[in-house]
PDB file of C-alpha atoms in Angstrom:
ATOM      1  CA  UNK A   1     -35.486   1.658  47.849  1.00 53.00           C
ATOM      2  CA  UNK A   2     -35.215   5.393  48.737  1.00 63.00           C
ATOM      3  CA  UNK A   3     -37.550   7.433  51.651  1.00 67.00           C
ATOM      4  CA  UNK A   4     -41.140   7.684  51.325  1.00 74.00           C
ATOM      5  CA  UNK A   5     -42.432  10.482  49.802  1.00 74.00           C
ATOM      6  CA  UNK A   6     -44.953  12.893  51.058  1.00 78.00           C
ATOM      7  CA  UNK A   7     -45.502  15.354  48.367  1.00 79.00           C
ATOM      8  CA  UNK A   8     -46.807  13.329  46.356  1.00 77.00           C
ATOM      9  CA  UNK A   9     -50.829  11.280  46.546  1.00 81.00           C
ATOM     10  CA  UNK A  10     -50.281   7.510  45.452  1.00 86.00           C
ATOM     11  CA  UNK A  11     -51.618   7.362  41.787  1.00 90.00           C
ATOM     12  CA  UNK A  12     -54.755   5.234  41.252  1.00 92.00           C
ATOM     13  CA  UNK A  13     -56.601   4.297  38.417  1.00 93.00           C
ATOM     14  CA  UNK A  14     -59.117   7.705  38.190  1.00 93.00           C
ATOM     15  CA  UNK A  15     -56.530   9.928  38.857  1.00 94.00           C
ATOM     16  CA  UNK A  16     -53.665   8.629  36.646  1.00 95.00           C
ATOM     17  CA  UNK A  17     -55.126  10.881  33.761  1.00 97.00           C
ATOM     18  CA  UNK A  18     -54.417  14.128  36.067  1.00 97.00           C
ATOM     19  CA  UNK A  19     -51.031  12.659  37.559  1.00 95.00           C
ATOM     20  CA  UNK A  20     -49.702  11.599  33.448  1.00 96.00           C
ATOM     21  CA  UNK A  21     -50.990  15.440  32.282  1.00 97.00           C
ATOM     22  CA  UNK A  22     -48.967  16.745  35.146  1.00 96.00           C
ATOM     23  CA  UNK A  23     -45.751  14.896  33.393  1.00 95.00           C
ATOM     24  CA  UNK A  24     -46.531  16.754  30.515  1.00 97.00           C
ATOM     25  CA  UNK A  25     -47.004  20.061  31.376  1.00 97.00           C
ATOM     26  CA  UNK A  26     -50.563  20.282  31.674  1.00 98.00           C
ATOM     27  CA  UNK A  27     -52.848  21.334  34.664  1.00 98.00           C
ATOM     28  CA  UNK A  28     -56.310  19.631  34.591  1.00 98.00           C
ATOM     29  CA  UNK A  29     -59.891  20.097  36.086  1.00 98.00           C
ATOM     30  CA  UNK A  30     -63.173  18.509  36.640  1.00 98.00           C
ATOM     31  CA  UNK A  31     -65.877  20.182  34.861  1.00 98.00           C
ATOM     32  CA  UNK A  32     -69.360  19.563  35.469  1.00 98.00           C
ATOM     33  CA  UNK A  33     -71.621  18.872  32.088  1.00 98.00           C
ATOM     34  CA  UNK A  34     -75.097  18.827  33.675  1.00 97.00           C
ATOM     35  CA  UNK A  35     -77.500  20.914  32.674  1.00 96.00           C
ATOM     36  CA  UNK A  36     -78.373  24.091  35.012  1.00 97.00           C
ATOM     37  CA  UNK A  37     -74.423  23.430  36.784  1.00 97.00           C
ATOM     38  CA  UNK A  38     -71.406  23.451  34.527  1.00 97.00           C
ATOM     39  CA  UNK A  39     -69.218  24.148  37.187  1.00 97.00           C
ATOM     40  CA  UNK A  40     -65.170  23.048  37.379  1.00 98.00           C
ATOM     41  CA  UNK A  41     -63.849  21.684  40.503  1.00 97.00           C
ATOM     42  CA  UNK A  42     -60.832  20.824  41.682  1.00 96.00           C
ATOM     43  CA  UNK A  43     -59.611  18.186  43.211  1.00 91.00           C
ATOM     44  CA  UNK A  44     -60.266  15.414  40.693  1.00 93.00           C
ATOM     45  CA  UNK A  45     -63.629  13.541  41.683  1.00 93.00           C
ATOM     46  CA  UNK A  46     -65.430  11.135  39.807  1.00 94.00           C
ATOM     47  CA  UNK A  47     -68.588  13.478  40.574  1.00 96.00           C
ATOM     48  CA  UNK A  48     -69.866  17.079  40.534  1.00 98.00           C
ATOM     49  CA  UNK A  49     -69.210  18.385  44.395  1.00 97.00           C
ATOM     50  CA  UNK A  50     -71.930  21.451  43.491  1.00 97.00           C
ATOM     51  CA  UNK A  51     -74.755  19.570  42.242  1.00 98.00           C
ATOM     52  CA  UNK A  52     -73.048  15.675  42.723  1.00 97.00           C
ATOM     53  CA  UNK A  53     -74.053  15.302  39.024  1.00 97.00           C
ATOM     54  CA  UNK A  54     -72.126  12.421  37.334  1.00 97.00           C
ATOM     55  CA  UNK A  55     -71.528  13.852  34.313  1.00 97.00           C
ATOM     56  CA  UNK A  56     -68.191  15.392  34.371  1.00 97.00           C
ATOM     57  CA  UNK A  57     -64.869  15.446  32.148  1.00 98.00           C
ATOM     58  CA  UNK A  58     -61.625  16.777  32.230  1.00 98.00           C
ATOM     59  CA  UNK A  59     -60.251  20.267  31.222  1.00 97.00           C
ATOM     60  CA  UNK A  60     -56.975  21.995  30.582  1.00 98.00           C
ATOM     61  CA  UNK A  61     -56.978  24.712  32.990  1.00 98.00           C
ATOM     62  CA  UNK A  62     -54.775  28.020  31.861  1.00 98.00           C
ATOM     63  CA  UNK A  63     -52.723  27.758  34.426  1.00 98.00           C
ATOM     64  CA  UNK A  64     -53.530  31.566  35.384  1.00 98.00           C
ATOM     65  CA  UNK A  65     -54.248  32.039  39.646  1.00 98.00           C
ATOM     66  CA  UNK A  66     -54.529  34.188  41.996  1.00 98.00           C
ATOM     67  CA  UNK A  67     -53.043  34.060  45.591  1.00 98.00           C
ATOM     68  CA  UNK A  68     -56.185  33.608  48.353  1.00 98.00           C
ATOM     69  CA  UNK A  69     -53.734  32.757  51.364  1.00 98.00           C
ATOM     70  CA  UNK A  70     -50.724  31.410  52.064  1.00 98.00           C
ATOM     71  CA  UNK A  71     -48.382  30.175  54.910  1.00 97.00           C
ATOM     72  CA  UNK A  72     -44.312  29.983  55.133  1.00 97.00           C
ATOM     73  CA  UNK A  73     -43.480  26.551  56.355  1.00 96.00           C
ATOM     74  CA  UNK A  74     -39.971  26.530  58.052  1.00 95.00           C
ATOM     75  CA  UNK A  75     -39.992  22.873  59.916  1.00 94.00           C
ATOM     76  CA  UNK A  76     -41.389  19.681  58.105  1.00 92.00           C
ATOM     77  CA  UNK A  77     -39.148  17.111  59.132  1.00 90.00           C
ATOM     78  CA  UNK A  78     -41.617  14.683  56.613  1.00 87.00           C
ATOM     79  CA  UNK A  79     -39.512  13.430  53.190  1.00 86.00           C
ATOM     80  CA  UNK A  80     -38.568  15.929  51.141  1.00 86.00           C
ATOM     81  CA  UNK A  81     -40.205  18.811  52.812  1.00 87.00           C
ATOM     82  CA  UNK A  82     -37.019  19.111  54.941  1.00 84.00           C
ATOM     83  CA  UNK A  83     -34.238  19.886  52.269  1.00 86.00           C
ATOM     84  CA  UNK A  84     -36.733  22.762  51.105  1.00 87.00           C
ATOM     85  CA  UNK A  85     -37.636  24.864  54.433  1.00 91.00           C
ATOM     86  CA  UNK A  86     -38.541  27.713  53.944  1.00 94.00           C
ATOM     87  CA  UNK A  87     -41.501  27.130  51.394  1.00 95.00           C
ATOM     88  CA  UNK A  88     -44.628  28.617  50.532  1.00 97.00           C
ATOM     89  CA  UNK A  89     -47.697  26.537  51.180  1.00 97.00           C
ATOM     90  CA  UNK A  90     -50.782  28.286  49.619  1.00 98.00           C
ATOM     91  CA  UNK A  91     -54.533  28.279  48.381  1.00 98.00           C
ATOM     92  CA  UNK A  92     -54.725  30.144  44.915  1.00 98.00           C
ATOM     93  CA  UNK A  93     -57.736  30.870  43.120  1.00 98.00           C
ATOM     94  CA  UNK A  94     -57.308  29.134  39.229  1.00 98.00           C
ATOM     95  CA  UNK A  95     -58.965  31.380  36.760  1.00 98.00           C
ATOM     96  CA  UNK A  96     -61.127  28.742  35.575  1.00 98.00           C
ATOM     97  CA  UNK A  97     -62.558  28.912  39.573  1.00 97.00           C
ATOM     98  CA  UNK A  98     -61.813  26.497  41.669  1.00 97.00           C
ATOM     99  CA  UNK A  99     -59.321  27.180  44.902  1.00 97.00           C
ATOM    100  CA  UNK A 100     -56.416  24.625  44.523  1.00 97.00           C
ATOM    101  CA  UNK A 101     -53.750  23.985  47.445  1.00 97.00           C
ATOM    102  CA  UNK A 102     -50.312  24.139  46.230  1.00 97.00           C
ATOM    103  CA  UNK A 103     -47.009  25.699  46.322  1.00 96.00           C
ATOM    104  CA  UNK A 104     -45.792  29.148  45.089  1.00 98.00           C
ATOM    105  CA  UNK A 105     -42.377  29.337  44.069  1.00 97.00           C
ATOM    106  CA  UNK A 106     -39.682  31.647  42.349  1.00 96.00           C
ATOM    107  CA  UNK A 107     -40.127  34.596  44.853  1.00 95.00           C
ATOM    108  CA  UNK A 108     -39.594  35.960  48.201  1.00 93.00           C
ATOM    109  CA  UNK A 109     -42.447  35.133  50.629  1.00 93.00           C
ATOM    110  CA  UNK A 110     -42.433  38.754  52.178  1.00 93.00           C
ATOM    111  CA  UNK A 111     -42.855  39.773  48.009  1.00 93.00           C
ATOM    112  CA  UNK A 112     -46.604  38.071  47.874  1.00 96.00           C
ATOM    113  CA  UNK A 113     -49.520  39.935  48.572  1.00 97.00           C
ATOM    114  CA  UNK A 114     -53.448  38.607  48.560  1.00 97.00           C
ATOM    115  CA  UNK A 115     -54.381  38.713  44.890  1.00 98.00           C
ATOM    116  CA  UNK A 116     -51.625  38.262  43.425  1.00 97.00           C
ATOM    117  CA  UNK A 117     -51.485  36.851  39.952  1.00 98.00           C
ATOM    118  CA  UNK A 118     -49.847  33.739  39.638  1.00 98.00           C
ATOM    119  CA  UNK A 119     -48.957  30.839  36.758  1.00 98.00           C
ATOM    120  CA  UNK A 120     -48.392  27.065  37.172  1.00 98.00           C
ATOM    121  CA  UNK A 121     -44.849  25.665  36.381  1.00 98.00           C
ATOM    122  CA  UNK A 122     -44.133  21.821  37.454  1.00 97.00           C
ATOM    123  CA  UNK A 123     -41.847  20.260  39.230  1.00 94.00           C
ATOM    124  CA  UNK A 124     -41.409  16.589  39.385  1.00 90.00           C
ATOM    125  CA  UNK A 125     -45.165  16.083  38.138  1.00 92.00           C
ATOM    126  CA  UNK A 126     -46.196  17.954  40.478  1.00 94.00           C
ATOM    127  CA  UNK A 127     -48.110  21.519  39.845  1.00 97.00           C
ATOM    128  CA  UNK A 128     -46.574  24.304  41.463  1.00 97.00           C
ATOM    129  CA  UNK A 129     -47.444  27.994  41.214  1.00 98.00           C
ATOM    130  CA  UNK A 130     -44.899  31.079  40.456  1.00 98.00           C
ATOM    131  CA  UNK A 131     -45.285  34.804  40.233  1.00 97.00           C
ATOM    132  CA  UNK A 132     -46.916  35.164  36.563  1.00 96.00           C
ATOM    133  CA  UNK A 133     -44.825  37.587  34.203  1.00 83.00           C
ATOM    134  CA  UNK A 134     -41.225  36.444  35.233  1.00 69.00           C
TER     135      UNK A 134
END
């Protein structure tokens, strides 16, 4: 049996749906389907965290963001955060609304600027962000 992993939230039974899309490609949100609300939230919760309406369901998100804020992590000595120092931890802001934390990718931290437009790529099953257009 290998290292423990920290990069990645131990499965359970609500959020295997999210976790199996994530395999495939696919990015999904919480949306909110109570009247007055409609709102999409992210991370998956079995409730609306706006109006804590019940009535939610899952949505492919585009995959479009924007960069809020980020951080350049250069010591994590936690399994398998130590074979990629330097990386980018960040906040981006998905299209669909929600603010997701995450990982940009594919670029030169002193290249990203507040704002700027990103796109989800995976790796490992595991959502990860990228400068959009290249």
């Amino acid at each position: 049996m290998g290292s423990p992993r920290f990069d990645v939230p131990e499965v359970d039974a609500f959020t295997s749906t999210y976790w199996e899309a994530a395999k495939e490609g696919r990015l999904l949100i919480r949306r909110c389907r109570a009247p007055g609300c409609g709102r999409a939230h992210h991370y998956p919760r079995e409730f609306c965290p706006f109006c804590w309406g019940e009535d939610v369901t899952w949505e492919e998100a585009s995959g479009r963001a924007t960069l809020y804020t980020w951080s350049v992590v250069h010591r994590n000595d936690l399994p398998p955060f130590g074979d990629r120092t330097p990386y980018v931890a960040a906040v981006v802001d998905l299209a669909e609304g929600p603010r997701m934390m995450t990982e940009v990718v594919g670029c030169e931290p002193g290249a990203l600027r507040a704002g700027a437009e990103l796109a989800v790529v995976f790796r490992e099953g595991v959502a990860v962000f990228r400068p959009a257009g290249e």
